[in-house]
Coordinates of C-alpha atoms in Angstrom, one line a residue:
Chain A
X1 CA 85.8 6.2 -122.3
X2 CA 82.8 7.3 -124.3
X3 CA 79.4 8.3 -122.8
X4 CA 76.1 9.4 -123.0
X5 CA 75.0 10.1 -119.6
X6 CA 71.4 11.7 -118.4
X7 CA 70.3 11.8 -115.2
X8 CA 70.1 8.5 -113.0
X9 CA 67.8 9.9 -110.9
X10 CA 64.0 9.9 -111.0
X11 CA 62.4 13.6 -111.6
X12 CA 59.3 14.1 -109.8
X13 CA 57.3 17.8 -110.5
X14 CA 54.4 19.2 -110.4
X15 CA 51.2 19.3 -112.7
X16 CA 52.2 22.5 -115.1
X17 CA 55.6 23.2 -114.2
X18 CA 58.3 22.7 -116.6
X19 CA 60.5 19.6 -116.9
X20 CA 64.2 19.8 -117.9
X21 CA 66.3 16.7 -118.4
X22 CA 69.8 16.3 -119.4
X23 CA 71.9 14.8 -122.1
X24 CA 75.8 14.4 -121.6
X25 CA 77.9 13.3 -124.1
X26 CA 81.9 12.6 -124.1
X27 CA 84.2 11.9 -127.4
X28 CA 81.6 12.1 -129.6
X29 CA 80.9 15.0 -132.2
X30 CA 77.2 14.1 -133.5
X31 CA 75.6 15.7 -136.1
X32 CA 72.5 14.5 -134.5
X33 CA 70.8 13.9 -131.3
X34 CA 67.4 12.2 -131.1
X35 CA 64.9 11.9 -128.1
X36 CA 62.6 9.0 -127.2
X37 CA 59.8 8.5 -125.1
X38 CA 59.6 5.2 -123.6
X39 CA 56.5 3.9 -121.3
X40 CA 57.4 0.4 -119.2
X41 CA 57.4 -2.8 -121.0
X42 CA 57.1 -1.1 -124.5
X43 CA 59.8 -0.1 -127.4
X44 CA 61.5 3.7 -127.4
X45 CA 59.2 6.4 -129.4
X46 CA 60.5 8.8 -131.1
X47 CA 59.9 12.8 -130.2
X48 CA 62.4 15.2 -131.9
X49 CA 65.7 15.3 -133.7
X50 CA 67.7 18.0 -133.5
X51 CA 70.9 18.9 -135.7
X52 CA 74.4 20.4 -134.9
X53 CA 73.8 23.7 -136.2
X54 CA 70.2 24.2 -134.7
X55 CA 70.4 25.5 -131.6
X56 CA 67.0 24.8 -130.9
X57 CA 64.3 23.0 -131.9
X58 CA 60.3 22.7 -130.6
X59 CA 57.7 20.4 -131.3
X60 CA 53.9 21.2 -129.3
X61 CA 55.3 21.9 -125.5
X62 CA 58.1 20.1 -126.2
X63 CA 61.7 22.2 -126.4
X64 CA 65.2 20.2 -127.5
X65 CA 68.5 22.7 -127.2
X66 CA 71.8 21.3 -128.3
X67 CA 75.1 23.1 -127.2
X68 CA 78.0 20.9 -128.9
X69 CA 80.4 23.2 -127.1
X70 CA 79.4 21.6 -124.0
X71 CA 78.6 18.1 -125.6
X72 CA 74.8 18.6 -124.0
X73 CA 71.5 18.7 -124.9
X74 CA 68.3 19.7 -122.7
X75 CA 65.1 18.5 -123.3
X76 CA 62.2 20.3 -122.0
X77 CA 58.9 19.4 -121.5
X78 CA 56.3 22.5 -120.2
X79 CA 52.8 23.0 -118.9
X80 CA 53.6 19.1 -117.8
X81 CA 50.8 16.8 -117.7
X82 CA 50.7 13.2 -115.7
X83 CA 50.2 11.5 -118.8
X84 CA 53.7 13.3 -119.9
X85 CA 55.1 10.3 -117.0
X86 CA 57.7 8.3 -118.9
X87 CA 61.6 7.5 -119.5
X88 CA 63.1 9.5 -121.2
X89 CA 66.5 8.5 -123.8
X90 CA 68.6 11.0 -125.8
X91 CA 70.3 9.1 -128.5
X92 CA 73.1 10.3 -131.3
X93 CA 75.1 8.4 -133.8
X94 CA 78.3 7.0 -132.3
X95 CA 80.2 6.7 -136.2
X96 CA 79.6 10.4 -137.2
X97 CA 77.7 10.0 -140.4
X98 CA 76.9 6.0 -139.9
X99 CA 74.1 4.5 -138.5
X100 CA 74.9 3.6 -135.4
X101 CA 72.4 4.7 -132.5
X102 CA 73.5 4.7 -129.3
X103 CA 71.3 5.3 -126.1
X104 CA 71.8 6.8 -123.0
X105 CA 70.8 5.6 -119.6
X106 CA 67.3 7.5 -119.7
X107 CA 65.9 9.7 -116.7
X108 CA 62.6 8.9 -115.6
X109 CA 59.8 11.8 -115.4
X110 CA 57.1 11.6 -112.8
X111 CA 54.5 14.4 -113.1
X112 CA 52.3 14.6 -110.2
X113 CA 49.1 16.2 -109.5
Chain B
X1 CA 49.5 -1.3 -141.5
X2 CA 53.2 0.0 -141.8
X3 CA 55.4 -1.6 -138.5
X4 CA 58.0 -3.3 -137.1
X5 CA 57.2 -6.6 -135.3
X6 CA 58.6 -8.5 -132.4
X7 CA 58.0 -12.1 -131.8
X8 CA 56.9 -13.9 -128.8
X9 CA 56.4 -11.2 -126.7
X10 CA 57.9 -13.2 -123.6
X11 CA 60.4 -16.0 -124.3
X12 CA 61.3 -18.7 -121.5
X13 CA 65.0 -20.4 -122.2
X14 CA 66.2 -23.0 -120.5
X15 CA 69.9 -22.8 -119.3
X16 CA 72.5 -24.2 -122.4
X17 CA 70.0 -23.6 -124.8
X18 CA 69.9 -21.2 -127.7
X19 CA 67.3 -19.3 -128.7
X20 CA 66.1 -17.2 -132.0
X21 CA 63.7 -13.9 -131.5
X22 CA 62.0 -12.8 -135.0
X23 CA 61.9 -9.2 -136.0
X24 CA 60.2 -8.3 -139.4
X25 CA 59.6 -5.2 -140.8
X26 CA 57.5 -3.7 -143.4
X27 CA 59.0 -0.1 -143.7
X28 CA 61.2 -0.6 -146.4
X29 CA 63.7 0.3 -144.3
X30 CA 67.8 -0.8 -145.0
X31 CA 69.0 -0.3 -141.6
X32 CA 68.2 -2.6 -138.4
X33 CA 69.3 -3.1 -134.6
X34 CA 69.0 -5.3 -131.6
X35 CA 69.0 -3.8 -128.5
X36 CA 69.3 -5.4 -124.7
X37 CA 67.5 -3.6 -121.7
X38 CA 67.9 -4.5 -118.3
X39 CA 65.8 -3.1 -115.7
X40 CA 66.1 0.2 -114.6
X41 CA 68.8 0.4 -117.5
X42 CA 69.0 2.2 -120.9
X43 CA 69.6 0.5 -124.1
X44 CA 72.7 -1.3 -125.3
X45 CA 73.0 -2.0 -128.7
X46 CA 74.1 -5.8 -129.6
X47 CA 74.2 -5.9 -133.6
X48 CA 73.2 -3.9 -136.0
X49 CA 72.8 -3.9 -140.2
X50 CA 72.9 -1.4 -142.6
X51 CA 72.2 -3.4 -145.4
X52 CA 71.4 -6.6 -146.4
X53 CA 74.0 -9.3 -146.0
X54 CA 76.0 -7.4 -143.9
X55 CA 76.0 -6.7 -140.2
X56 CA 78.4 -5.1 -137.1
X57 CA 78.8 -5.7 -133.9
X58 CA 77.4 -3.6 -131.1
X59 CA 78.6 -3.3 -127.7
X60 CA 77.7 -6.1 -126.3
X61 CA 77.8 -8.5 -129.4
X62 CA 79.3 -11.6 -127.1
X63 CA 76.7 -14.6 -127.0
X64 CA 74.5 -13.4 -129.4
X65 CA 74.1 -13.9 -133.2
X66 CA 72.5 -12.1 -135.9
X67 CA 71.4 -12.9 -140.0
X68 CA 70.5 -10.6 -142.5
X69 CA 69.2 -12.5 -145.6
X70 CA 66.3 -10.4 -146.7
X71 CA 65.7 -6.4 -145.7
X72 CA 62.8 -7.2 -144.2
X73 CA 63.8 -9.8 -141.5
X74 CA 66.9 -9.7 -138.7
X75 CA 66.6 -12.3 -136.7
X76 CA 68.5 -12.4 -133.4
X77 CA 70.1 -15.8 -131.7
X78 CA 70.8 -16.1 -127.7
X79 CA 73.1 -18.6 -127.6
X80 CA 74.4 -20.6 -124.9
X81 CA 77.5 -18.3 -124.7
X82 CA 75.6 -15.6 -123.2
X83 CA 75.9 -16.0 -119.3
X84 CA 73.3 -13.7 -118.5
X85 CA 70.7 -14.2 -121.1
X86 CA 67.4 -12.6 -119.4
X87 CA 65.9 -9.2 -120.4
X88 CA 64.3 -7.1 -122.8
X89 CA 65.1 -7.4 -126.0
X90 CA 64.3 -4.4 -128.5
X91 CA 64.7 -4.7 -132.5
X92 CA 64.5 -1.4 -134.4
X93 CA 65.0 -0.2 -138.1
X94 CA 65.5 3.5 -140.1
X95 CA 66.0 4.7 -143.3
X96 CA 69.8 4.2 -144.1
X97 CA 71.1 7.8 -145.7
X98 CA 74.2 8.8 -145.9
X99 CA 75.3 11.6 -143.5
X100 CA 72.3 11.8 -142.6
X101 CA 70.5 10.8 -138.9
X102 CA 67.0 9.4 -139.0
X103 CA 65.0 8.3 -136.2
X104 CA 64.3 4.5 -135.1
X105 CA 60.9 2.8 -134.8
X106 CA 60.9 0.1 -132.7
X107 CA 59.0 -3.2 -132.0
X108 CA 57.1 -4.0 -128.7
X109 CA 60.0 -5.6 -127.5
X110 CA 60.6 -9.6 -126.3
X111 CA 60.9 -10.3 -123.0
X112 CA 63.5 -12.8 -122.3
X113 CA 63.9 -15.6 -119.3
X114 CA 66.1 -17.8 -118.4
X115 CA 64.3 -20.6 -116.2

């Protein structure tokens, strides 16, 4: 079946280290993937889209590789801060060339002093 | 201000009725989506339109109904068909291009109940 699969389980590190969560697909071949940010009880905000033929991209401390010959992407996030604390989704285009976004499970980030 | 907006912010639903949560945008946006989020779960995508007057079905589609008569509104109805109505409900919208990925902004989100 088709998936996007990250990491089910809670990441917890420490103030300034660097943070590295995983994106998984299966059956897909996106020309995209997209990361959010989402905080509890509010909507998904968008951090960085990255392309199939960019290996890499970087936004602030924030680092997105995408290796579509594994079908994964890693999202890194260094010098980690507490307010850095959130879920995390990767999304991509399930239509290859539509519109429509599907989400992954998230992974939730827990930076601690 | 430019946004997309969510309304009521928590919704309480008897069992048998349906109900209708409002999602307007002022982007200028073609494309739109409804989203369900359970707790400790990611997103699953119910409906979503490209264009107005026209609409597909998500994943989870079943129980749920959607209308797309202007581009700036997409209204979503829980019906009484959905077993397991209660959780967070997300609307979103992006630019529609074709070939070409955008990102989603999202509303605050409607928190759902079935009491």
């Amino acid at each position: 079946s088709q998936k996007i699969e990250q990491n089910s389980e809670a990441l917890n590190i420490q103030e300034g280290k660097t943070a590295t969560l995983t994106c998984n697909y299966t059956n897909y071949s996106p020309a995209y993937l997209q990361w959010y940010r989402q905080d509890p009880g509010r909507g998904p905000v968008f951090l960085l889209l990255i392309r199939e033929n960019e290996k890499e991209k970087r936004k602030e401390r924030l680092k997105v590789t995408f290796d579509t010959t594994l079908k994964q992407s890693l999202f890194h996030i260094t010098a980690s801060q507490p307010a850095d604390s959130a879920t995390y989704l990767c999304a991509l285009d399930t239509t290859g060339g539509g519109n429509k976004l599907t989400f992954g499970t998230g992974t939730q980030l827990k930076v601690e002093l | 201000d430019g946004g997309i907006t969510q309304s009521p912010k928590y919704l309480f639903r008897k069992e048998g009725q349906n109900v209708t949560l409002s999602c307007e945008q002022n982007l200028n946006h073609d494309a739109m989506y409804w989203y369900r989020q359970d707790p400790g779960q990611g997103l699953r995508l119910i409906y979503y339109s490209q264009i107005v007057n026209d609409f597909q079905k998500g994943d989870i589609a079943e129980g749920y109904s959607v209308s797309r008569e202007k581009k700036e509104s997409f209204p979503l109805t829980v019906t009484s068909a959905q077993k397991n109505p209660t959780a967070f409900y997300l609307c979103a919208s992006s630019i529609q291009r074709a070939s070409m990925n955008t990102e989603a902004f999202f509303g605050q989100g409607t928190r759902l109940t079935v009491v």
